[in-house]
PDB file of C-alpha atoms in Angstrom:
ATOM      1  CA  UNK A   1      -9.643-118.346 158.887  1.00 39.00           C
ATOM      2  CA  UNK A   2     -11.317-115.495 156.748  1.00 36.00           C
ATOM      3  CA  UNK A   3     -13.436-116.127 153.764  1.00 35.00           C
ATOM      4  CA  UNK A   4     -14.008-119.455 152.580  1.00 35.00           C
ATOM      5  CA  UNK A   5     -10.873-120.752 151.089  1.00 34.00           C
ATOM      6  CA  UNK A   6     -12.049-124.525 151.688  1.00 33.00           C
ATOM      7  CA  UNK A   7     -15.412-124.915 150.264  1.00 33.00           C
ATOM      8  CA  UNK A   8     -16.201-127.758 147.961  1.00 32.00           C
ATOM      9  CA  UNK A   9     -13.921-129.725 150.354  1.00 39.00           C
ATOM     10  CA  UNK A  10     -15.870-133.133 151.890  1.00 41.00           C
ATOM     11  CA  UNK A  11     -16.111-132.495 155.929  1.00 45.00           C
ATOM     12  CA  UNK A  12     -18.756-135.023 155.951  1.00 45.00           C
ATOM     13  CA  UNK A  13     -22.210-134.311 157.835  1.00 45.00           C
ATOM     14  CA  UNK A  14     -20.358-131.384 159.425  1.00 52.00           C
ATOM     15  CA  UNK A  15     -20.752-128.840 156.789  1.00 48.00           C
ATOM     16  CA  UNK A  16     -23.778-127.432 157.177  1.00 43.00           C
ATOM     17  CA  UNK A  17     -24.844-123.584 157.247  1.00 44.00           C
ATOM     18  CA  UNK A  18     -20.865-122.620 156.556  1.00 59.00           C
ATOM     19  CA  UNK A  19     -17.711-124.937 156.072  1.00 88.00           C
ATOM     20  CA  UNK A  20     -16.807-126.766 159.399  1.00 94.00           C
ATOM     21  CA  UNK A  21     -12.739-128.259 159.263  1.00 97.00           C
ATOM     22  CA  UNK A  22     -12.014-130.859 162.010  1.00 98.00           C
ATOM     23  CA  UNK A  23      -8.712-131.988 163.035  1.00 98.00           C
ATOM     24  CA  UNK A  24      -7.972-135.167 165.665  1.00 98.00           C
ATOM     25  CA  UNK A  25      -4.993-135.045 167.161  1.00 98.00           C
ATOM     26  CA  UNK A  26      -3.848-138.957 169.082  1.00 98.00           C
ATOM     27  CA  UNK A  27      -0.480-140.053 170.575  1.00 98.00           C
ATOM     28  CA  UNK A  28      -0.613-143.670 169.543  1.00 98.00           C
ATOM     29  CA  UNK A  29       2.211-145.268 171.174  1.00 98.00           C
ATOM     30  CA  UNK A  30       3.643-146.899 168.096  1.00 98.00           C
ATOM     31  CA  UNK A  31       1.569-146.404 164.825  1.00 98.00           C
ATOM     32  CA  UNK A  32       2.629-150.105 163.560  1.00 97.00           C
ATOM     33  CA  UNK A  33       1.613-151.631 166.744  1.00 97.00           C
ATOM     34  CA  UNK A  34      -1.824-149.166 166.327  1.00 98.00           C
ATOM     35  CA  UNK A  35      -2.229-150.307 162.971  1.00 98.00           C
ATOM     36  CA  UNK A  36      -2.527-153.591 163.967  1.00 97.00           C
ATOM     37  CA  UNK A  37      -5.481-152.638 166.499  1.00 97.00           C
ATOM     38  CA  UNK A  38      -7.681-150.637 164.598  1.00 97.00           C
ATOM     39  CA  UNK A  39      -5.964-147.196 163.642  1.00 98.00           C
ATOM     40  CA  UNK A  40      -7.407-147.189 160.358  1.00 98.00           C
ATOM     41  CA  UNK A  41     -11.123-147.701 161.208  1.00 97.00           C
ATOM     42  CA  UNK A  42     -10.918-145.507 164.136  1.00 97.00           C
ATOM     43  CA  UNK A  43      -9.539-142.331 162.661  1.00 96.00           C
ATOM     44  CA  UNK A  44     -11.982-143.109 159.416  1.00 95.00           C
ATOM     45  CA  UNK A  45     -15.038-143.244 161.991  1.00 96.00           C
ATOM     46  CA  UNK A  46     -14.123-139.451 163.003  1.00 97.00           C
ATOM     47  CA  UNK A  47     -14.034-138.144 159.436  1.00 95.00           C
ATOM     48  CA  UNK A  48     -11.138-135.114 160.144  1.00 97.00           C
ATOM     49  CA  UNK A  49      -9.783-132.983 157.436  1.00 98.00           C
ATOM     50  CA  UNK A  50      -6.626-133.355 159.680  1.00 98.00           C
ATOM     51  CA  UNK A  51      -5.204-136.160 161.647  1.00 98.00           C
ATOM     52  CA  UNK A  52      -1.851-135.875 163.914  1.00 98.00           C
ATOM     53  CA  UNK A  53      -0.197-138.446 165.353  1.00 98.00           C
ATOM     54  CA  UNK A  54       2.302-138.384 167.885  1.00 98.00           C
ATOM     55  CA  UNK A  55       4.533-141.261 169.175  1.00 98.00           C
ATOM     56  CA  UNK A  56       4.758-143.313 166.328  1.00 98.00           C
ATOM     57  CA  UNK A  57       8.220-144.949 166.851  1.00 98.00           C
ATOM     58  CA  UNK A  58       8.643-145.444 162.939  1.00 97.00           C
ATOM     59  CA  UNK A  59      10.824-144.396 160.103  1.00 92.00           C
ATOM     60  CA  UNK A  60       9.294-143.404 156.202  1.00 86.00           C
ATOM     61  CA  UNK A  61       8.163-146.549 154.842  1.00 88.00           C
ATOM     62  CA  UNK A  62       7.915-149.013 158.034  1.00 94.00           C
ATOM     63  CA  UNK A  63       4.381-149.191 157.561  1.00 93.00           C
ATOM     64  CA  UNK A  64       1.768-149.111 155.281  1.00 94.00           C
ATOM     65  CA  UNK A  65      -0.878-146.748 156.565  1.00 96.00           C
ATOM     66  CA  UNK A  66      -3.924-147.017 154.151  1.00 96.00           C
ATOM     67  CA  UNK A  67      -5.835-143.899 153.856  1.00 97.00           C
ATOM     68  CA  UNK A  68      -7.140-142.775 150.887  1.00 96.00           C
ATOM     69  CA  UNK A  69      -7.219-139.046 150.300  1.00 96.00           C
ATOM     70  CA  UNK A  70      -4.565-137.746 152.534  1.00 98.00           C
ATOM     71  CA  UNK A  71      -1.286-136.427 152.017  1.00 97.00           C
ATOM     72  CA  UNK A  72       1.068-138.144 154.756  1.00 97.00           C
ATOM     73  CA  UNK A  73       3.948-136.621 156.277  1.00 97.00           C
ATOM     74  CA  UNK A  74       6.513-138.101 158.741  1.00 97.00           C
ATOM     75  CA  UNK A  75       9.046-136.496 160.733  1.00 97.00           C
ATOM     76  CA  UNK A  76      11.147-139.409 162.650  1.00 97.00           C
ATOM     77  CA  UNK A  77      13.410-139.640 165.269  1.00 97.00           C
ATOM     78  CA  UNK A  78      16.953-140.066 164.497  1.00 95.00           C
ATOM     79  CA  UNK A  79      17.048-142.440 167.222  1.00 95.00           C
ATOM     80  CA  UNK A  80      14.641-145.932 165.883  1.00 94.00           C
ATOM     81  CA  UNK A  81      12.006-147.088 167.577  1.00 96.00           C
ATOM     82  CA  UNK A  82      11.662-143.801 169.765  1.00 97.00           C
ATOM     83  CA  UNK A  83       9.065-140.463 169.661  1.00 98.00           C
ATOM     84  CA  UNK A  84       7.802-139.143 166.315  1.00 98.00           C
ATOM     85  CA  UNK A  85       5.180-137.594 164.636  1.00 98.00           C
ATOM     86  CA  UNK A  86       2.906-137.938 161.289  1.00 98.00           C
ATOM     87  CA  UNK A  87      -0.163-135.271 159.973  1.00 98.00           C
ATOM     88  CA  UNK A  88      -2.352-136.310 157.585  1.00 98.00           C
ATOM     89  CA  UNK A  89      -4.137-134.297 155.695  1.00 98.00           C
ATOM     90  CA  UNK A  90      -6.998-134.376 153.067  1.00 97.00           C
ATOM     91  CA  UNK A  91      -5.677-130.422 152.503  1.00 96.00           C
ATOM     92  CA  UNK A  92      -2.759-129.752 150.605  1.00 97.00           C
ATOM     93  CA  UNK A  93      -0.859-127.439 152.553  1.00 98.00           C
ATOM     94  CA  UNK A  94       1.355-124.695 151.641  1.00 98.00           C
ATOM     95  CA  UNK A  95       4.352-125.443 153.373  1.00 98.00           C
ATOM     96  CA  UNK A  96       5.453-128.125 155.144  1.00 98.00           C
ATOM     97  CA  UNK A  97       8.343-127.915 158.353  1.00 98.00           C
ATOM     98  CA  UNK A  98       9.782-130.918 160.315  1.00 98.00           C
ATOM     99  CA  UNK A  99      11.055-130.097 163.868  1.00 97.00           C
ATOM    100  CA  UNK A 100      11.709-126.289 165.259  1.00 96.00           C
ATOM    101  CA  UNK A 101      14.455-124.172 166.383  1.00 94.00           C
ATOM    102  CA  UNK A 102      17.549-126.596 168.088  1.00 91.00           C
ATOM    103  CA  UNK A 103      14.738-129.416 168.374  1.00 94.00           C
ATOM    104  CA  UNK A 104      16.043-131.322 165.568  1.00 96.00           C
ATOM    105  CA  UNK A 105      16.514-134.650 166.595  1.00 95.00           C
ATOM    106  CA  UNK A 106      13.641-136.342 168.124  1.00 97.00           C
ATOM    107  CA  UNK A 107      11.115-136.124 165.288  1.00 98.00           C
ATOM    108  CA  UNK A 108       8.521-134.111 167.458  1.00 98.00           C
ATOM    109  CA  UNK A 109       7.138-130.915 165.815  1.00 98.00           C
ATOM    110  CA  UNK A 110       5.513-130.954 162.460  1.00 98.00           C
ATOM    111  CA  UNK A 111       4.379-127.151 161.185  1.00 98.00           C
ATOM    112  CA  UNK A 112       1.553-127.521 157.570  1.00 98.00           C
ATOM    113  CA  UNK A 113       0.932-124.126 156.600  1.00 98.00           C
ATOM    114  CA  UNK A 114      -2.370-123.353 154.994  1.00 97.00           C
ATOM    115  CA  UNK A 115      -3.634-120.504 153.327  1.00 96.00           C
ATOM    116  CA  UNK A 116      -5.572-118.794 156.502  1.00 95.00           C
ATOM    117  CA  UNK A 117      -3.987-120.766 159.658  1.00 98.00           C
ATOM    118  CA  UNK A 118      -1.032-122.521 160.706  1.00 98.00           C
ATOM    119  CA  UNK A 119      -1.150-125.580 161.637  1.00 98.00           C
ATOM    120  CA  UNK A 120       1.620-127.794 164.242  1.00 98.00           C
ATOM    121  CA  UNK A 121       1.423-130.990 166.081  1.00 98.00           C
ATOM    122  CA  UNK A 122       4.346-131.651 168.738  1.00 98.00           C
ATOM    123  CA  UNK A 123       5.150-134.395 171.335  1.00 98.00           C
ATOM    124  CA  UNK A 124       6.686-132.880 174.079  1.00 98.00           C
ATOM    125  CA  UNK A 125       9.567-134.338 175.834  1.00 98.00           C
ATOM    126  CA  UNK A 126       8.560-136.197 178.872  1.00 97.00           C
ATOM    127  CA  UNK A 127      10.518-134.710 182.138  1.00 97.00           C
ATOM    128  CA  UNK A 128      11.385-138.697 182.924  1.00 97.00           C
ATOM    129  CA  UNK A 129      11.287-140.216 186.650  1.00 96.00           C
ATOM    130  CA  UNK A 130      12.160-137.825 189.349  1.00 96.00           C
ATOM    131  CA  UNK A 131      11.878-134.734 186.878  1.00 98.00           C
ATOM    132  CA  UNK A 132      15.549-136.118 185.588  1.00 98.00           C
ATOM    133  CA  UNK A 133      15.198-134.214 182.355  1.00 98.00           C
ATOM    134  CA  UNK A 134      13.313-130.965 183.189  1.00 98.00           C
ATOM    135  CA  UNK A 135      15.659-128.709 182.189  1.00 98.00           C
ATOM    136  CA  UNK A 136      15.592-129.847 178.513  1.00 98.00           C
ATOM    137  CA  UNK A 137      11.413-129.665 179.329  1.00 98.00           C
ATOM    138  CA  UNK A 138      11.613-125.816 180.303  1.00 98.00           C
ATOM    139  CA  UNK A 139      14.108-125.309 177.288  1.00 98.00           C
ATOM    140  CA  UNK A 140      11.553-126.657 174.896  1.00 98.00           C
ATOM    141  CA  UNK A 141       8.386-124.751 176.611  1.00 98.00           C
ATOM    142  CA  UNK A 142      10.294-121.451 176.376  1.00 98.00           C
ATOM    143  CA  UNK A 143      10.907-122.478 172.548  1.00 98.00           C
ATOM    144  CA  UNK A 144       7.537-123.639 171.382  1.00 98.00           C
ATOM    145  CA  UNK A 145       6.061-120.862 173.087  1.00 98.00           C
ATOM    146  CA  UNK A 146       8.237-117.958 171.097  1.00 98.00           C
ATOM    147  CA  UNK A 147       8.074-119.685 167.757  1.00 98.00           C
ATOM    148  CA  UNK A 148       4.158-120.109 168.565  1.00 98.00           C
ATOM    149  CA  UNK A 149       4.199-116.366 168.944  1.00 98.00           C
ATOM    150  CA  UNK A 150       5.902-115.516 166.267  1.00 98.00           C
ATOM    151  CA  UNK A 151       4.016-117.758 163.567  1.00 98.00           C
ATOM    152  CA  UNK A 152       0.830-116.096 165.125  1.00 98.00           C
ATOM    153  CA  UNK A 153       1.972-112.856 164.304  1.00 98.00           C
ATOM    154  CA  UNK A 154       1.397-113.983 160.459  1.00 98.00           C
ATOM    155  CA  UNK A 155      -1.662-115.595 161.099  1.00 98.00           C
ATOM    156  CA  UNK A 156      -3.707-117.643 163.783  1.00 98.00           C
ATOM    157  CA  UNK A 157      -2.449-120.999 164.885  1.00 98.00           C
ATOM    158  CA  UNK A 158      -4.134-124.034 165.935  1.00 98.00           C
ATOM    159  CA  UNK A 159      -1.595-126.366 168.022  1.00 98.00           C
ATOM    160  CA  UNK A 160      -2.201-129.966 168.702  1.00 98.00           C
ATOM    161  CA  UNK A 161      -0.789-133.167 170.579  1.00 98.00           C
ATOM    162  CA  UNK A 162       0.618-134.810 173.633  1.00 98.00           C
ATOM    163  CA  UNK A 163       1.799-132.414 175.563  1.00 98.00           C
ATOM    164  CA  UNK A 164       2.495-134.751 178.288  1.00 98.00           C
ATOM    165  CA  UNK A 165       1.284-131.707 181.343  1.00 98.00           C
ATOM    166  CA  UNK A 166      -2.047-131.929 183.422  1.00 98.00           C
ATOM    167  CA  UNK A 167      -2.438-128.221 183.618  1.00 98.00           C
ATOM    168  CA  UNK A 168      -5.000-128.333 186.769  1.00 98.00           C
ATOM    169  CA  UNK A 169      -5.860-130.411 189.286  1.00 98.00           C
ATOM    170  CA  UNK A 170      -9.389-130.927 187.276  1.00 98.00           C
ATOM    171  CA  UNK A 171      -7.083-132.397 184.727  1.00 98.00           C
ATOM    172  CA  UNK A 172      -6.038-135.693 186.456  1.00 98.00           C
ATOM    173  CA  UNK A 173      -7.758-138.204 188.391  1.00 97.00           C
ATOM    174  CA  UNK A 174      -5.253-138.276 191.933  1.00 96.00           C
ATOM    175  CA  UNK A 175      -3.591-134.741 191.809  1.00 98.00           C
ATOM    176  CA  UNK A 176      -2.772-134.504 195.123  1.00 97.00           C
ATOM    177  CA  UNK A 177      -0.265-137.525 195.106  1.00 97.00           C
ATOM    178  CA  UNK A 178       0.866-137.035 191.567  1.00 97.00           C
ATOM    179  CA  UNK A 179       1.830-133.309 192.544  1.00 97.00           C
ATOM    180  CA  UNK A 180       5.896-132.920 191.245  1.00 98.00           C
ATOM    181  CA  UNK A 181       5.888-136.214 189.544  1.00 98.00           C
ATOM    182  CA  UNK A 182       6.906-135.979 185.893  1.00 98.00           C
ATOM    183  CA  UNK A 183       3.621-134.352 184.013  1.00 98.00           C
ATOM    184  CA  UNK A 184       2.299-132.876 187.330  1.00 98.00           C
ATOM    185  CA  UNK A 185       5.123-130.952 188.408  1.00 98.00           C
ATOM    186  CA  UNK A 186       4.543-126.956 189.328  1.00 98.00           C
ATOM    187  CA  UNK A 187       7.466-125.784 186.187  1.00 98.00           C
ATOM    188  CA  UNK A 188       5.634-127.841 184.105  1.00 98.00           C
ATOM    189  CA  UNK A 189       1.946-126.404 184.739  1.00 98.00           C
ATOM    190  CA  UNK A 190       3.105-122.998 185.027  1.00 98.00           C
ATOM    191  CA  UNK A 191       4.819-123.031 181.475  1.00 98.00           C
ATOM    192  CA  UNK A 192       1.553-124.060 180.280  1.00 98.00           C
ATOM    193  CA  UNK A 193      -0.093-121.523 182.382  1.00 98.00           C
ATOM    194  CA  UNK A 194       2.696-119.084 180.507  1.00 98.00           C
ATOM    195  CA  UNK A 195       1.323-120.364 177.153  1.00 98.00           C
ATOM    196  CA  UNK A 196      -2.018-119.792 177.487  1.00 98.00           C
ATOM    197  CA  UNK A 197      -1.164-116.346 178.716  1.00 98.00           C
ATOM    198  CA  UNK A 198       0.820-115.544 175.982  1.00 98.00           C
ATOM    199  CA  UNK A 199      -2.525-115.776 173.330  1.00 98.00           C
ATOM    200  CA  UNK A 200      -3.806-119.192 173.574  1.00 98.00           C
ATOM    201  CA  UNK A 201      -6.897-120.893 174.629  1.00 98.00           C
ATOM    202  CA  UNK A 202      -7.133-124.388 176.105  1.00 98.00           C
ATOM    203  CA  UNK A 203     -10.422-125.754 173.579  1.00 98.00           C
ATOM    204  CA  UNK A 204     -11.615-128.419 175.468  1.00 98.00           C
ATOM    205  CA  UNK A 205     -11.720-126.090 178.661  1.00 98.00           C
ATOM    206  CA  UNK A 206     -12.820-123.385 176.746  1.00 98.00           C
ATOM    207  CA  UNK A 207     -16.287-125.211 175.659  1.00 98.00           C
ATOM    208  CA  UNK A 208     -16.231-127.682 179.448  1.00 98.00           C
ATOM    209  CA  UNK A 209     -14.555-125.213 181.990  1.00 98.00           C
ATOM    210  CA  UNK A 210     -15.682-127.807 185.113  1.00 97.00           C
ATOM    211  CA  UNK A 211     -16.237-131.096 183.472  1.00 98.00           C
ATOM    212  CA  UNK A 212     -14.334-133.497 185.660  1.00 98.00           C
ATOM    213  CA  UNK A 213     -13.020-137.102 184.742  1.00 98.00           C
ATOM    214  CA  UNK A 214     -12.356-136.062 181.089  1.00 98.00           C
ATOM    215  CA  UNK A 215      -8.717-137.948 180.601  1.00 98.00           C
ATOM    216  CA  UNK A 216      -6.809-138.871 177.708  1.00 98.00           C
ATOM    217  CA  UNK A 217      -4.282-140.975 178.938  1.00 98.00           C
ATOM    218  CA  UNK A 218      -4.375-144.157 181.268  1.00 98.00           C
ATOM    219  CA  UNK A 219      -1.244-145.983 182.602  1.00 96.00           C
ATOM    220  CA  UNK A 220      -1.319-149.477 181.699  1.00 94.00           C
ATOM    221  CA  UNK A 221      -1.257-150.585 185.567  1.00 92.00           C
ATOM    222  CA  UNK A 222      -3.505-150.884 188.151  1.00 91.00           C
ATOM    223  CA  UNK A 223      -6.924-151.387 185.405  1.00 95.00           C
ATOM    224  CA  UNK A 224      -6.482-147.474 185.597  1.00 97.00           C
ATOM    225  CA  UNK A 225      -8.488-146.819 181.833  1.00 97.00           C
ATOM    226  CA  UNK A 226     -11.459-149.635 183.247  1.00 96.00           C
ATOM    227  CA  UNK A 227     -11.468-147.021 186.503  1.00 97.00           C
ATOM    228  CA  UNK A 228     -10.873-144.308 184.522  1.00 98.00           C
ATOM    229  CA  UNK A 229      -7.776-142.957 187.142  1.00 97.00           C
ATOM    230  CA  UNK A 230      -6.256-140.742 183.803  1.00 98.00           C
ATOM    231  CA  UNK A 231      -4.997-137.705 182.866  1.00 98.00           C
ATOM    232  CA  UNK A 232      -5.536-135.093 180.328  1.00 98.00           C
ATOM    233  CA  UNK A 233      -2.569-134.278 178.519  1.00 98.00           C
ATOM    234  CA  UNK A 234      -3.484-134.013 174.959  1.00 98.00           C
ATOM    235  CA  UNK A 235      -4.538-130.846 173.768  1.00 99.00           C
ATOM    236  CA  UNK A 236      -5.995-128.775 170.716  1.00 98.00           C
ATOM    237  CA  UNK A 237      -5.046-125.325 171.631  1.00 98.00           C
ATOM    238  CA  UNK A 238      -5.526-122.216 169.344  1.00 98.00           C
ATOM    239  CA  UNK A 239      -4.883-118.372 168.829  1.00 98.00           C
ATOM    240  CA  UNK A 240      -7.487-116.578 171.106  1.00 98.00           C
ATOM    241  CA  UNK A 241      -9.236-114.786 167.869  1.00 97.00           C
ATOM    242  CA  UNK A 242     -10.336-118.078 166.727  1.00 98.00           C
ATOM    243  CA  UNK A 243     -12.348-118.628 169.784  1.00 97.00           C
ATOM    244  CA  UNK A 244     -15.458-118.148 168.288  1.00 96.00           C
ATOM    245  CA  UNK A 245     -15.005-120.122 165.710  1.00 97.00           C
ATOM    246  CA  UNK A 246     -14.550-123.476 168.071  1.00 98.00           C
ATOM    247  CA  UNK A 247     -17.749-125.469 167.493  1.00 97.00           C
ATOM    248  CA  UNK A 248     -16.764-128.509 169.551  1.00 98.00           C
ATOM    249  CA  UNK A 249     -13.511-130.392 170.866  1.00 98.00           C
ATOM    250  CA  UNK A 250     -14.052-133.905 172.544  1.00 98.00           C
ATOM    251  CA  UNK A 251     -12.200-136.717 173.912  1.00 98.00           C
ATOM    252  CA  UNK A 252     -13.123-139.426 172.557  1.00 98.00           C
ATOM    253  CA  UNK A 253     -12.358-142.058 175.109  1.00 98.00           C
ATOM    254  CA  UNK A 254     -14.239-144.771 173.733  1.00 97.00           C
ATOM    255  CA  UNK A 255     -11.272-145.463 171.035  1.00 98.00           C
ATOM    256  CA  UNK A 256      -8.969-148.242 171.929  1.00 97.00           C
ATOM    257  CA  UNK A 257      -5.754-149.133 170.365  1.00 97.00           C
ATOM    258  CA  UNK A 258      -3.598-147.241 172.719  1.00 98.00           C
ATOM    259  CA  UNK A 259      -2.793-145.975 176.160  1.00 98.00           C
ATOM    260  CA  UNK A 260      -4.092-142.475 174.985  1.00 98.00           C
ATOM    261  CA  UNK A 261      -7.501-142.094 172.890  1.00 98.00           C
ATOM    262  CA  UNK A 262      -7.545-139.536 170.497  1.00 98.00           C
ATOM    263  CA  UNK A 263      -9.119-135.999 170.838  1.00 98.00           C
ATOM    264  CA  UNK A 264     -10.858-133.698 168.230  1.00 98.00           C
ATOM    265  CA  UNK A 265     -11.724-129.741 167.529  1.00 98.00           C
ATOM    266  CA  UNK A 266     -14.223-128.742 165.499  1.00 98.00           C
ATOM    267  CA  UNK A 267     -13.583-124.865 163.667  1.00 97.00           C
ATOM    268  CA  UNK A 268     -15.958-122.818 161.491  1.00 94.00           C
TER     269      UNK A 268
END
């Protein structure tokens, strides 16, 4: 993110002493059914230059989602009613790509290309009950991982979503009974492990290496979000030369309107 490519753009209170971009990343669990519990105010009270959403379970056009001054794109599942993700942006990218590599069908990857970073949001695939799909899970990590590398070759790349792994025990509330289950399971965490190795840096443990009970998911049983029993599995993750250019990244908890809340990063 060299020179200053973005200034005159609004970031809000945030740009002060050299232009500050934030992006939120949330998985919503349906953006109609969001919609109808606050979406709009809640992404408007954290003022981001970029907002991805994962999980919206919508085609083009299913929805009205009223936000004035950014560019909305959608990349939907072929199959209704199921995964998806939307980026929207008050920053006209470059490019824009839907989906990656054989990962066509399932609307989860979205790739804006701007002039000094790249720029993707994905929903990973969940490995399902008894890990019944985690050979289509270690296919996709091996995937996103070498098309990561190779867009960061061009330039750095700032990666956000769901990306439905607790990578360390700090990272969920109960990990030694959830240890194998389907977001907990040791191929999962060491493909993220893998990741990171490969270039990338975790932002939220980057800036809060042992902060403990920061989740961003809660099941929807047991009153697990009103005992906060969660886990963190949504993620801003970037090239390792933009390190020190992270100024904050946050969970943001506090925001209803889904089984996730939404979490944000902060870049000079």
């Amino acid at each position: 993110m060299s020179g200053e490519p973005y200034r005159g753009i609004p970031c809000g209170n945030r740009n002060v002493r050299g232009i500050i971009m934030r992006f939120v990343s949330w998985n919503v669990n349906g953006l109609r059914a969001c919609l109808r519990k606050g979406f709009i105010e809640s992404v408007q009270s954290l003022d981001a230059d970029v907002i991805a959403v994962q999980e919206t379970k919508m085609q083009p056009g299913q929805a009205d989602v009223d936000l004035p001054g950014y560019r909305q794109y959608f990349c939907s599942a072929e199959r209704k009613g199921y995964s998806g993700t939307a980026v929207f942006s008050k920053i006209e990218p470059e490019n824009v790509k839907m989906n990656f590599g054989l990962h066509q069908d399932e609307g989860r990857a979205i790739l804006l290309q701007f002039p000094d970073f790249y720029f993707m949001t994905v929903y990973t695939p969940n490995a399902q009950p008894e890990l019944k799909r985690i050979d289509y899970r270690m296919e996709w990590e091996d995937d996103l991982r070498q098309y990561l590398l190779e867009l960061d070759q061009e330039k750095p790349v700032i990666l956000c979503g769901d990306l439905n792994v607790a990578h360390e025990e700090i990272d969920l509330k109960n990990p030694k009974t959830n240890r194998g289950n389907p977001g907990f399971s040791d191929q999962e965490r060491e493909k993220m492990t893998k990741l990171l190795a490969s270039g990338f840096t975790d932002t939220f443990r980057y800036l809060h290496p042992e902060e403990t009970g920061a989740y961003s998911w809660w099941s929807y049983r047991f009153n697990a979000r009103k005992n906060n029993a969660g886990w963190r599995i949504d993620y801003f993750l970037v090239s390792d030369r933009l390190r020190g250019r992270i100024r904050s990244a946050d969970i943001h908890s506090e925001i209803l309107g889904s089984d996730h809340c939404p979490v944000s990063l902060d870049l000079k």
